[in-house]
Every structure is written in C-alpha cells, then in structure tokens.
Amino acid sequence: MDTAQIKAYAPKARNDFIKAVTERAARFGIHGDNKFDTIEFKGDVAIIGTQVFSKKGGELRERLVTKVKQQGFEMFIRSNAYTWFNRFVAIRYMELHDFLDHGFRVLSNTNGSDIPEILEHATEVDLPDLDKEKVAELRLAGDKDNELYRMLVIAQCNALHKAMPFLFEEIDNEAELLLPDNLLHTNSPVRKMVTEIDENLWVDVEIIGWIYQFYISEKKDEVIGKVVKSEDIPAATQLFTPNWIVKYMVQNTLGRMWMATYPDSSLKTKMEYYIEPAEQDKTAPQDLNPEGLSFFDPACGSGHILVEAYDILKEIYLERGYRTRDIPRLILKKNLYGLDIDDRAAQLACFAVLMRARKDDRRLFGRDDLTLNIMSIVETPSIDDLFIDHSNFFQGDAYAEARTIMKKLLDLFSHGKTFGSLIQPPPDIAGKIDIVKAIVDEKLGNWFSKSDVLILKKLVDQACIISRQYDCVVANPPYMGSKGMNPLLKGFLKDNFPDVKSDVFSAFIIRNIAFTLPKGQLGFMSPFVWMFISSYEKLRKLLINEKTITSLIQLEYSGFDGATVPICTFTLENEYTTGYKGGYVRLSDFKGAAIQGQKALEIIQAARKTGK
C-alpha cells in the first residue's frame, strides 16, 4: 500500500481533532489545568458561565467534568479526540464499502459535491430514534445545515452502537457533546479526511493500521529515547507489522497446524508464504475441529494479524462444508482473541476484524449473538471504590469464593495498562474466574448501575482471556529496552521475567509460550538480537533445546522501515521435536525494506517447486 497520503494526513488530523475537541470542551466550561466554569440548574435548563443549555446537556457536561477530574485535562482531551477520529475513520470506511444500511454516504458524495449525501437526502434517511419532524423543520429552514448535519451524524453513531459498542457508545452518552463543530467547513478535520486520502486507498482494511500508526507518530517521536511513562508506552512501542510478515506468521502457525493434520488440504494453494516442512515424523493431531481452534494476539494493536487469521479460518471452515453465512459469526465468537493496552488501538482492531466479517455477511450488524473477544485491558484503581462501596452484595457464604477471586483480580490488574498481557494470573484463581464471570453476567446487573457492571464485566472478560491457553499465539510484541522502561515496568520484569528482563519483546516470547497449548504454534516478529547476543543466551537455549523452531526469516539489517533495530520473524511449536528440519530464509543480500517481502516470497515459492 502507498502510504504517503496517510502519512501526511494522520499526524495533522491528530492535532486538528485535539484542537476541535478542546474548543468544544471550552464551550461547556471545561478548560485546561482542570478549571471549570460554574454550572447552575434552573428548571429545564443549565446555565454554564453565561451560556444556557438544556438540563440534559448540563447533566452530560457534569459527567465530562467527572472524567476530567479522574483522567486529567490533557489525557481527557486526547482520549476523546482519538475516539471521534476513530469513529469518522470507521464511518468513512463503511460508506465507501456500502456497509451503511440506509445507503447514503455520511461524509462525502458520489457526485463529488461538498455536501454529504446524507444531508442531501436527510428527509429520506432511516435511522433509529431520528426525529423526522425535527429533520424536516431544519431542512425547510434553509440555513440550519450545520445543525441538521450534526444531528444526522449523532444519529448515525447511535445506530452503530449495537454492532460496535466498543467504538460507538450508547445514546445520550456525554461524548456527543465533544463532537467537533463546523463539520461542513472545507477545512474541518472530517472534510480533510475525505479530500486528502484517495478513495482507492480505502479498498482494504489494512488502511486502518496505517492510519493508526501515523496518527500516533508525532507522539512516538516525542517519547522515543526517553524513559517512557506508562500512558506513553503504546506510542513508544506500537509498530504496524508489514503485510507480508503478517501473512508469513499466520500461514506458518494457524495454516501449518491445519496442513499438518490435513496435508492434502487445498488451503496450501491460498498461503503464498507457507513454508512446507521437510519430510519428517508426523506429530500432528489426527483431527481438528474448526470451531475448537483458538488464535490469540496478546499485543494486537490495530488488528492486522487477527484479520489475516480470520481469512485463514474462513478457508478452513469452507473446506469443512460450513455455510458461508454462519462462518463470520463463528470465527468472531469462537476462534479469535486479542488484547492490547491501548484503547484506541483495540477499538480499531475490533473494527478491522468486524469489517472483514461484514464483507462476508451483510446481515452481521443486526445479529443478536454477535461476540468479539478483542479488547483493551482496563486498570482497576477506579474499580476499587466501586467494589468496596458495594461489597455487601458479595457477602455471605454463597459469594465467599467469588469475593476472594474479585479482590485478587483487582490487585492483579492494578497496573494493567503498563504490564498488559505480561500479567500472569496465579494458578489458584486462573481456573476459577468463570465463577465471578457467571455472577457478573447474570446477577450484578440487578445491583449496580449499568456503567458499573460494564466495568466489572470488562475486568472479568480480560481475566478470562489472559488466563487460558490457545492453539496459536502470534504477535509483533512491543520493543523496549531497559533504558526506556519506567521503574514500575523495570521492577515487574525483574520480578516476573528475570532471565529476559532486558527487553519487553523477550519477556513476551516467554509469556506467549505460556499462553500456548502443548504442541501449539507460535509466531513472532522481533529484533534478531536474541539469536546472537550473550545476554539472550538463556532465551536462545530455551527456544532451541525445549521448543521447535519450525521456520525463521532473517531480514536485511535495514529491512524494516518502522524499526530502529534489525528484525527477524519466526515460528515455533510448543514442544521439542528431536531432529526437526525447519525452514530458514536469510535476506541479508537484498538491501532495503521495499524488496524484503518479494524476495522472501520468491525464495519460498522456489523451495516449494523444487521440494528443497
């Protein structure tokens, strides 16, 4: 993909959205340094400073004030800016793929007009809870287009809540107050999204990852080379994985597992980066059930690896005779799992996977049993008070064990945004989390407010994901040496991963092995220092003497533009096989990142033709 336009647009968009959201916050009396204008409620109105709003608007504003006090003004603004940015990215992608039920574009017009189609056809648009009388009134007024368009955009976001609650919050959420003004202006951040990125670049969902990487690029430049604060770890470590490496890793883990059991499968013809194993003793299971295959990315970023896994799983289901319309729902519910410490990345990962599934099932958004097992990790300090305040609901012998497990989970995820998937639940609770999950899913809704129970549900759901094992674990883990670690992270690695404490990526290798079932498959993209440097000797011995390296590609020294270190990508089987003959590709003779994927493909295809 040619990313020049995205690279130029996304960093500017970040600043534009931050500015626009800051201006909206100021309109409601929310300012920097946690300063707030006074608010007074009088009957059906709220007076903020000298401005008058509806009572509902005042109540939503107070929710925003609470969040600013919890998060700090800068974090609050950044969070809401990227949330609205992500929403418009999602709407732009969906309108160009005709995924919106009403059939009109929301941000653009097929005839090239600056007036969005949804505004041109406002009286024809069918969206849930859209006030048709108000629409007609604003349309007839002739000078209320900005107000009408704002109303339509909010209605569109509300309509997408059911299918995408991770990105589009429920109706009457306070975030709607921060929707930027003047969306129809030619220099609005939304208009620039339409005019500065060609439509043809939106063909593949891969664009989502590139937009995210370039959106955070300026922040990454700010923090790189310094000791990184916990809240800046995503910006310092997120790196979009090249498409060819994603294909290689997924095809040689998930694809390899299927081929080992079904060597005559036609799946091989659809996996161009699959490295056929040499003739050797067969150790694969006799039978695999597609619905039982589990695939996990513990540092999923914007979902690139999960999307590729979806494609392979789809082929597996089709080969086994499943109905095409059933496959997307089954993959989302039963096969794919992902975690990340970055809320905005997890939003986009969910969206990217959902878009791939929607391509195969036009009715997907309306299905009641739509389930995604992809999420950002929540920290628990904000939950402690909630738990203490309502702990009487856990009193009594019936809830004794659940109460104990909940307390341990609260402690376990107290620094979840810093440690992420490296967190390891102790054995005494790992197998009992379902006890708490059953209570949260079925009973707590009667006791807590809806927002409270959703927080607890996220906590328990992430604990379930992080406590189990998977058939395949594939990741491009964060790269961060000890010089960049803050004291909290450095101490955690020293205590929990003493043999690989010098870099986060090597700790992830160890953790990912623990995530993987015996005989399961692992895939990594990582710095290649672990192959050569003495400080990685223990890791090297583990991988060589206790696991099986099934394949490895060593890139040329400057073979990856996004990384400041030389890279390799490799796959493992989670057991040791004596005398296993792996497949190895060395690209050191081919200079430059642009040709690495093509040269790897040529070598792999040549080996498949010759059988060597």
XYZ file of C-alpha atoms in Angstrom:
612
model
C 0.000 0.000 0.000
C 1.226 3.510 -0.866
C 1.071 5.255 2.495
C 2.318 8.726 1.502
C -1.099 10.401 1.729
C -1.900 8.700 5.031
C 1.479 9.684 6.451
C 0.823 13.309 5.508
C -2.771 13.386 6.747
C -2.882 11.443 10.023
C -0.460 13.494 12.196
C -2.229 16.706 11.156
C -5.577 15.068 11.865
C -4.471 14.271 15.410
C -3.706 17.927 16.074
C -6.894 19.071 14.314
C -9.118 16.771 16.347
C -7.380 17.697 19.610
C -7.948 21.379 18.804
C -11.583 20.824 17.823
C -12.391 18.774 20.935
C -10.629 21.325 23.153
C -12.830 24.059 21.675
C -15.971 22.016 22.282
C -14.937 21.360 25.888
C -14.393 25.096 26.415
C -17.898 25.755 25.148
C -19.174 23.709 28.084
C -16.927 25.489 30.561
C -14.199 22.842 30.707
C -10.691 24.282 30.468
C -7.045 23.331 30.920
C -5.493 22.939 34.371
C -8.777 21.319 35.456
C -10.623 24.635 35.571
C -14.400 24.566 35.228
C -16.969 27.295 34.816
C -19.755 27.209 37.382
C -22.983 25.461 36.454
C -26.453 26.233 37.757
C -29.576 24.205 37.060
C -32.846 26.131 36.795
C -35.873 24.096 35.859
C -35.309 22.577 32.422
C -32.107 24.491 31.683
C -28.494 24.524 32.814
C -26.511 27.760 32.899
C -22.759 27.324 32.400
C -20.947 30.615 32.758
C -23.071 32.910 30.615
C -24.406 30.211 28.271
C -27.717 28.396 28.547
C -28.071 24.688 27.759
C -30.767 22.095 28.242
C -30.915 20.319 31.582
C -29.843 17.116 29.832
C -26.864 18.932 28.312
C -25.869 20.154 31.747
C -26.087 16.666 33.203
C -23.931 15.247 30.403
C -21.454 18.087 30.945
C -21.149 17.107 34.605
C -20.202 13.587 33.530
C -17.431 15.105 31.425
C -16.210 17.124 34.413
C -16.021 13.930 36.472
C -13.894 12.285 33.784
C -11.554 15.292 33.562
C -11.004 15.111 37.311
C -10.233 11.394 37.047
C -8.005 11.488 33.964
C -6.553 14.985 33.878
C -7.424 17.502 31.175
C -4.756 16.551 28.629
C -5.469 12.818 28.783
C -9.209 13.502 28.643
C -8.890 15.648 25.513
C -6.545 13.214 23.772
C -8.852 10.291 24.535
C -11.959 12.000 23.180
C -10.084 13.342 20.159
C -8.946 9.881 19.068
C -12.363 8.399 19.810
C -14.065 10.854 17.445
C -11.255 10.406 14.938
C -11.698 6.622 15.070
C -15.448 6.992 14.603
C -15.055 9.084 11.479
C -12.433 6.663 10.127
C -14.938 3.855 10.693
C -17.788 5.727 9.014
C -15.561 6.656 6.076
C -14.543 3.036 5.555
C -18.127 1.785 5.830
C -19.616 4.365 3.475
C -17.078 3.514 0.769
C -17.871 -0.194 1.136
C -21.639 0.380 1.182
C -21.933 -1.082 4.684
C -24.402 1.557 5.962
C -27.970 0.264 5.873
C -29.600 3.465 4.632
C -27.348 3.504 1.551
C -26.195 7.132 1.748
C -22.682 8.389 2.293
C -22.297 10.271 5.573
C -19.057 12.159 4.938
C -18.939 12.523 1.163
C -20.979 12.436 -2.033
C -20.689 10.136 -5.040
C -21.265 13.104 -7.358
C -18.243 14.944 -5.975
C -20.290 17.593 -4.194
C -19.046 19.040 -0.915
C -22.493 18.370 0.555
C -22.638 14.855 2.067
C -25.284 12.552 0.621
C -26.919 12.010 3.986
C -27.568 15.755 4.228
C -28.898 15.985 0.671
C -31.307 13.139 1.437
C -31.943 13.992 5.092
C -35.709 13.507 4.886
C -35.237 10.055 3.307
C -32.727 8.739 5.831
C -33.983 5.930 8.039
C -32.061 5.816 11.314
C -33.341 4.605 14.703
C -34.583 7.379 17.003
C -34.026 10.070 14.376
C -36.600 12.834 14.929
C -38.119 13.052 11.449
C -40.156 16.158 12.298
C -37.062 17.972 13.521
C -35.192 16.902 10.391
C -37.934 18.316 8.171
C -38.023 21.532 10.186
C -34.268 22.099 9.899
C -34.277 21.177 6.225
C -37.021 23.680 5.446
C -35.263 26.428 7.395
C -32.590 26.573 4.699
C -29.874 27.962 6.973
C -29.623 25.161 9.529
C -27.455 22.695 7.607
C -24.711 22.553 10.249
C -27.223 21.802 12.997
C -29.021 19.240 10.840
C -25.793 17.536 9.803
C -24.652 17.325 13.408
C -27.974 15.709 14.278
C -27.582 13.169 11.459
C -24.003 12.279 12.442
C -25.018 11.660 16.053
C -27.966 9.544 14.882
C -25.612 7.524 12.679
C -23.239 6.931 15.591
C -26.130 5.863 17.805
C -27.343 3.457 15.113
C -23.931 1.759 15.037
C -23.862 1.228 18.799
C -25.452 -2.234 18.756
C -22.900 -3.734 16.367
C -19.914 -1.709 17.598
C -20.343 -0.684 21.257
C -16.551 -0.598 21.589
C -16.469 2.436 19.279
C -19.951 3.948 19.255
C -21.326 4.443 22.747
C -24.991 4.288 23.612
C -27.482 7.097 23.049
C -27.184 10.112 25.371
C -23.539 9.428 26.108
C -21.637 12.516 27.182
C -19.071 12.076 24.382
C -21.568 13.505 21.885
C -21.030 16.931 23.487
C -17.458 16.853 22.158
C -18.335 16.144 18.532
C -16.364 18.886 16.708
C -18.173 21.947 15.358
C -18.385 23.134 11.751
C -18.163 19.667 10.214
C -19.262 21.001 6.814
C -16.481 23.581 6.536
C -13.881 22.861 3.862
C -11.081 22.950 6.438
C -12.812 20.777 9.048
C -10.822 17.698 10.124
C -13.582 15.468 8.734
C -13.613 17.192 5.349
C -9.832 16.796 5.136
C -10.214 13.048 5.674
C -12.353 12.927 2.543
C -10.213 15.188 0.362
C -6.679 14.236 1.423
C -6.871 10.421 1.250
C -7.866 8.968 -2.125
C -10.839 6.621 -2.127
C -8.829 3.794 -3.668
C -6.669 3.630 -0.522
C -9.725 2.581 1.484
C -10.226 -0.631 -0.508
C -8.536 -2.885 2.057
C -8.990 -2.783 5.817
C -5.180 -2.644 6.064
C -5.563 1.143 5.864
C -6.844 1.129 9.453
C -3.465 0.057 10.804
C -1.547 2.595 8.763
C -3.848 5.422 9.827
C -3.322 4.481 13.454
C 0.473 4.242 13.154
C 0.777 7.659 11.536
C -1.801 9.197 13.888
C 0.484 8.473 16.855
C 3.769 9.126 15.006
C 4.378 12.610 16.440
C 3.757 11.368 19.954
C 6.136 8.487 19.314
C 8.848 10.914 18.216
C 8.326 12.874 21.440
C 8.844 9.923 23.783
C 11.309 7.707 21.929
C 14.740 7.551 23.526
C 13.423 8.643 26.925
C 12.170 6.833 29.992
C 8.595 6.191 28.948
C 5.623 6.926 31.201
C 3.011 4.194 31.443
C 0.462 6.210 29.450
C 3.014 6.687 26.637
C 4.032 3.029 26.256
C 1.613 2.468 23.322
C 3.034 5.412 21.372
C 6.605 4.301 22.080
C 6.111 0.649 21.154
C 3.289 0.337 18.605
C 4.597 -0.703 15.208
C 2.452 -1.700 12.251
C 3.512 -5.123 11.001
C 4.164 -5.324 7.242
C 1.517 -7.294 5.413
C 3.897 -9.933 4.099
C 5.238 -10.679 7.591
C 1.702 -10.981 8.941
C 0.890 -13.474 6.203
C 4.082 -15.416 6.867
C 3.447 -15.671 10.617
C -0.225 -16.640 10.389
C 0.209 -19.046 7.485
C 3.080 -20.822 9.242
C 1.240 -21.179 12.556
C -2.507 -21.494 12.047
C -2.088 -22.656 8.456
C 0.714 -25.006 9.413
C -1.376 -26.598 12.158
C -4.169 -27.342 9.691
C -1.807 -28.629 6.995
C -0.035 -30.922 9.463
C -3.328 -32.686 10.163
C -4.720 -32.441 6.616
C -1.702 -32.499 4.269
C -3.894 -32.723 1.166
C -5.871 -29.606 2.067
C -6.343 -27.009 -0.663
C -5.512 -24.376 1.950
C -1.881 -24.622 0.860
C -2.688 -23.041 -2.501
C -4.045 -19.972 -0.704
C -0.969 -19.459 1.512
C 1.800 -17.963 -0.577
C 4.211 -17.539 2.365
C 3.687 -21.032 3.758
C 6.991 -22.884 4.150
C 6.397 -26.572 3.573
C 8.090 -28.719 6.209
C 10.662 -31.261 5.189
C 9.815 -34.964 5.331
C 9.833 -36.000 8.993
C 7.863 -37.917 11.578
C 4.262 -36.752 11.851
C 3.273 -35.478 15.302
C 0.093 -33.603 14.410
C -3.331 -34.410 15.914
C -5.493 -36.812 13.929
C -8.437 -34.447 13.756
C -9.120 -30.712 14.136
C -12.491 -29.072 14.636
C -12.631 -25.549 13.139
C -14.838 -24.326 15.973
C -12.279 -25.530 18.501
C -9.283 -23.674 17.053
C -8.183 -20.708 19.145
C -5.952 -17.897 17.870
C -4.615 -15.146 20.143
C -2.673 -11.929 19.583
C -1.671 -10.589 23.030
C -0.437 -7.261 21.638
C -2.976 -6.909 18.857
C -2.563 -3.213 18.007
C -4.976 -2.298 15.232
C -5.765 -5.927 14.417
C -3.684 -6.691 11.321
C -2.679 -10.167 12.491
C -6.224 -11.016 13.584
C -7.620 -10.021 10.179
C -5.214 -12.389 8.427
C -6.145 -15.143 10.875
C -9.799 -14.526 10.012
C -9.010 -15.127 6.327
C -7.268 -18.437 7.035
C -10.026 -19.569 9.385
C -12.647 -18.732 6.780
C -10.921 -21.047 4.284
C -10.765 -23.781 6.923
C -14.489 -23.503 7.646
C -15.345 -23.516 3.941
C -13.230 -26.618 3.432
C -15.201 -28.345 6.165
C -18.509 -27.512 4.493
C -19.887 -24.811 6.776
C -22.494 -22.416 5.385
C -20.889 -19.174 4.267
C -23.320 -17.014 6.243
C -22.520 -18.850 9.510
C -18.749 -18.572 9.259
C -18.148 -14.903 10.236
C -20.149 -15.184 13.455
C -18.409 -18.434 14.430
C -14.925 -17.030 13.827
C -15.622 -13.916 15.889
C -17.194 -15.846 18.740
C -15.080 -18.997 18.920
C -11.694 -18.507 17.262
C -10.205 -15.016 17.555
C -8.854 -13.370 20.707
C -6.888 -10.168 21.162
C -5.648 -7.848 23.908
C -3.847 -4.515 23.921
C -3.041 -1.826 26.467
C -4.139 0.946 24.096
C -7.861 1.726 23.996
C -7.722 3.420 20.588
C -5.793 0.526 19.010
C -8.220 -2.031 20.425
C -11.138 -0.010 19.042
C -9.599 -0.198 15.587
C -8.705 -3.886 15.952
C -12.322 -4.720 16.748
C -13.450 -2.580 13.848
C -10.985 -4.102 11.360
C -11.978 -7.671 12.207
C -15.660 -6.758 12.150
C -15.292 -5.184 8.708
C -13.685 -8.337 7.371
C -16.602 -10.332 8.771
C -19.197 -7.852 7.459
C -17.768 -8.339 3.976
C -18.886 -11.980 4.211
C -22.227 -11.416 5.975
C -24.294 -8.382 5.004
C -26.665 -9.010 7.930
C -23.901 -9.252 10.511
C -24.608 -5.928 12.229
C -28.162 -6.959 13.024
C -27.346 -10.293 14.630
C -28.125 -10.548 18.343
C -25.394 -13.068 19.136
C -22.509 -11.021 17.733
C -19.498 -11.558 20.021
C -15.953 -10.181 19.908
C -13.141 -11.382 22.167
C -10.859 -8.431 21.427
C -10.412 -5.671 23.992
C -8.112 -3.202 25.666
C -7.013 -4.010 29.181
C -8.665 -1.954 31.913
C -6.837 -0.944 35.054
C -8.546 -1.434 38.396
C -7.842 1.562 40.678
C -11.141 3.107 39.588
C -12.921 -0.142 40.412
C -11.623 -0.472 43.976
C -14.041 2.076 45.427
C -16.854 0.588 43.403
C -16.121 -2.833 44.839
C -15.752 -1.602 48.410
C -18.901 0.512 48.225
C -20.974 -2.417 47.016
C -19.132 -5.274 48.700
C -22.236 -6.111 50.746
C -23.574 -7.740 47.595
C -20.725 -10.247 47.846
C -21.389 -11.015 51.486
C -22.457 -14.440 52.649
C -21.126 -17.930 52.115
C -22.560 -18.179 48.591
C -20.223 -15.435 47.399
C -17.178 -16.133 49.555
C -15.087 -17.615 46.768
C -16.237 -15.014 44.245
C -15.326 -12.259 46.696
C -11.819 -13.657 47.127
C -11.270 -14.003 43.386
C -12.556 -10.487 42.705
C -10.165 -8.983 45.247
C -7.256 -10.802 43.643
C -8.284 -9.619 40.169
C -8.471 -6.028 41.370
C -4.907 -6.315 42.636
C -3.690 -8.227 39.576
C -4.779 -5.544 37.100
C -3.903 -2.501 39.200
C -1.243 -1.612 36.590
C -2.868 -3.317 33.625
C -2.062 -0.509 31.174
C 1.643 -0.858 31.980
C 2.091 -4.636 32.107
C -0.575 -5.662 29.598
C -0.600 -9.289 28.527
C 2.553 -9.982 30.522
C 0.295 -10.283 33.568
C 0.025 -13.902 34.719
C -2.907 -14.844 36.966
C -1.760 -17.166 39.761
C -2.894 -20.780 39.432
C -5.217 -20.549 42.433
C -7.549 -18.165 40.578
C -6.832 -18.819 36.882
C -9.209 -21.760 36.782
C -11.921 -20.120 38.869
C -12.550 -16.850 37.052
C -15.657 -18.340 35.460
C -17.267 -18.255 38.906
C -17.081 -14.464 39.014
C -17.962 -14.176 35.332
C -21.225 -16.024 35.908
C -22.151 -13.611 38.696
C -21.258 -10.534 36.667
C -23.114 -11.744 33.588
C -26.269 -12.896 35.324
C -26.680 -11.152 38.680
C -24.723 -7.944 39.151
C -26.928 -6.103 36.687
C -29.605 -6.141 39.373
C -27.339 -4.380 41.857
C -25.003 -1.960 40.132
C -25.698 0.769 37.628
C -25.219 -0.265 34.013
C -21.912 1.611 33.682
C -20.574 -0.055 36.831
C -21.420 -3.552 35.714
C -19.829 -2.907 32.314
C -16.541 -2.020 34.029
C -16.672 -5.201 36.081
C -17.588 -7.219 33.004
C -14.534 -5.884 31.146
C -12.325 -6.805 34.085
C -13.628 -10.355 34.235
C -13.625 -10.820 30.452
C -9.985 -9.749 30.161
C -9.114 -12.054 33.050
C -10.727 -14.937 31.152
C -8.700 -14.160 28.021
C -5.422 -13.760 29.872
C -5.905 -16.919 31.950
C -6.448 -19.507 29.226
C -4.221 -21.179 26.637
C -4.537 -21.158 22.855
C -3.718 -23.311 19.848
C -1.915 -20.440 18.114
C -0.347 -17.310 19.597
C 1.049 -14.807 17.111
C 2.359 -11.328 17.858
C 4.605 -8.450 16.966
C 5.390 -7.709 20.628
C 6.498 -4.301 21.925
C 10.196 -3.485 21.622
C 11.560 -1.561 24.595
C 14.983 -1.927 26.182
C 15.679 -1.310 29.847
C 16.772 2.292 29.189
C 13.252 3.196 28.121
C 11.447 1.374 30.925
C 9.909 3.282 33.792
C 10.690 1.933 37.291
C 7.335 0.171 37.553
C 7.842 -1.841 34.356
C 11.505 -2.492 35.079
C 10.674 -3.894 38.513
C 7.884 -6.043 37.114
C 10.174 -7.676 34.537
C 12.882 -8.237 37.136
C 10.429 -9.992 39.446
C 8.473 -11.973 36.859
C 10.852 -12.497 33.914
C 14.347 -12.403 35.461
C 16.038 -14.305 32.621
C 14.771 -11.897 29.935
C 14.375 -8.669 31.884
C 16.454 -6.529 29.492
C 13.737 -6.078 26.854
C 9.961 -6.260 26.715
C 9.909 -8.300 23.484
C 11.848 -11.179 25.065
C 9.514 -11.211 28.066
C 6.635 -11.504 25.600
C 8.273 -14.532 23.994
C 8.290 -16.285 27.368
C 4.760 -15.154 28.204
C 3.443 -16.208 24.806
C 4.861 -19.681 25.259
C 2.872 -19.912 28.492
C -0.209 -18.756 26.571
C 0.195 -21.642 24.119
C -1.133 -25.162 24.490
C 1.317 -28.087 24.286
C 2.110 -28.711 20.606
C 0.553 -25.350 19.815
C 2.033 -22.888 17.327
C 3.700 -19.525 17.958
C 4.699 -16.728 15.599
C 6.806 -13.653 16.291
C 8.300 -10.620 14.671
C 11.124 -9.360 16.863
C 14.611 -7.862 16.937
C 17.066 -10.583 15.912
C 19.489 -9.874 18.776
C 18.187 -12.920 20.646
C 19.973 -15.124 18.091
C 23.449 -13.704 18.725
C 23.984 -11.692 21.917
C 25.187 -13.336 25.138
C 22.563 -11.616 27.301
C 19.896 -13.629 25.450
C 21.655 -16.977 25.898
C 19.031 -18.403 28.263
C 16.223 -17.466 25.880
C 18.155 -18.919 22.966
C 18.716 -22.218 24.780
C 15.043 -22.410 25.691
C 13.910 -21.960 22.091
C 16.496 -24.353 20.660
C 16.547 -27.063 23.328
C 12.986 -27.074 24.660
C 10.883 -25.828 21.732
C 10.962 -26.434 17.990
C 11.803 -23.608 15.609
C 9.724 -24.529 12.572
C 10.773 -21.583 10.381
C 12.673 -18.305 10.516
C 13.251 -15.354 8.180
C 16.126 -13.010 8.962
C 15.606 -9.626 7.310
C 18.379 -7.486 5.911
C 19.862 -5.156 8.542
C 17.720 -2.195 7.456
C 14.932 -4.406 6.140
C 12.094 -2.810 8.067
C 11.451 0.924 7.853
C 9.488 1.179 11.072
C 12.052 -0.314 13.426
C 15.351 1.109 14.623
C 16.800 -2.374 15.104
C 17.365 -5.319 12.736
C 14.421 -7.695 12.597
C 13.593 -11.359 12.188
C 10.313 -13.221 12.072
C 9.977 -16.842 13.153
C 7.578 -19.599 14.148
C 7.734 -22.193 16.909
C 5.991 -25.342 18.015
C 5.426 -25.536 21.751
C 7.262 -28.796 22.285
C 10.671 -30.172 21.404
C 10.943 -32.457 18.374
C 14.273 -34.240 18.027
C 15.956 -33.665 14.681
C 13.253 -31.395 13.295
C 14.231 -29.794 9.979
C 12.972 -26.228 9.926
C 12.719 -23.817 7.007
C 15.079 -20.831 7.069
C 15.331 -17.761 4.846
C 18.130 -15.206 5.035
C 17.561 -11.891 3.251
C 20.827 -10.143 4.136
C 21.910 -9.948 0.469
C 18.818 -7.938 -0.513
C 19.098 -4.311 0.536
C 16.116 -2.180 1.509
C 12.751 -2.726 3.148
C 10.794 -2.432 -0.102
C 12.055 -5.723 -1.548
C 12.145 -7.925 1.567
C 8.669 -9.355 1.127
C 9.081 -10.020 -2.575
C 12.436 -11.753 -2.118
C 11.089 -13.879 0.739
C 8.161 -14.893 -1.474
C 10.450 -15.815 -4.374
C 12.622 -17.987 -2.129
C 9.638 -19.728 -0.503
C 7.927 -20.385 -3.835
C 11.144 -21.701 -5.382
C 11.598 -24.099 -2.460
C 8.030 -25.354 -2.866
C 8.598 -26.065 -6.548
C 11.852 -27.919 -6.011
C 10.904 -29.559 -2.729
C 14.052 -28.241 -1.062
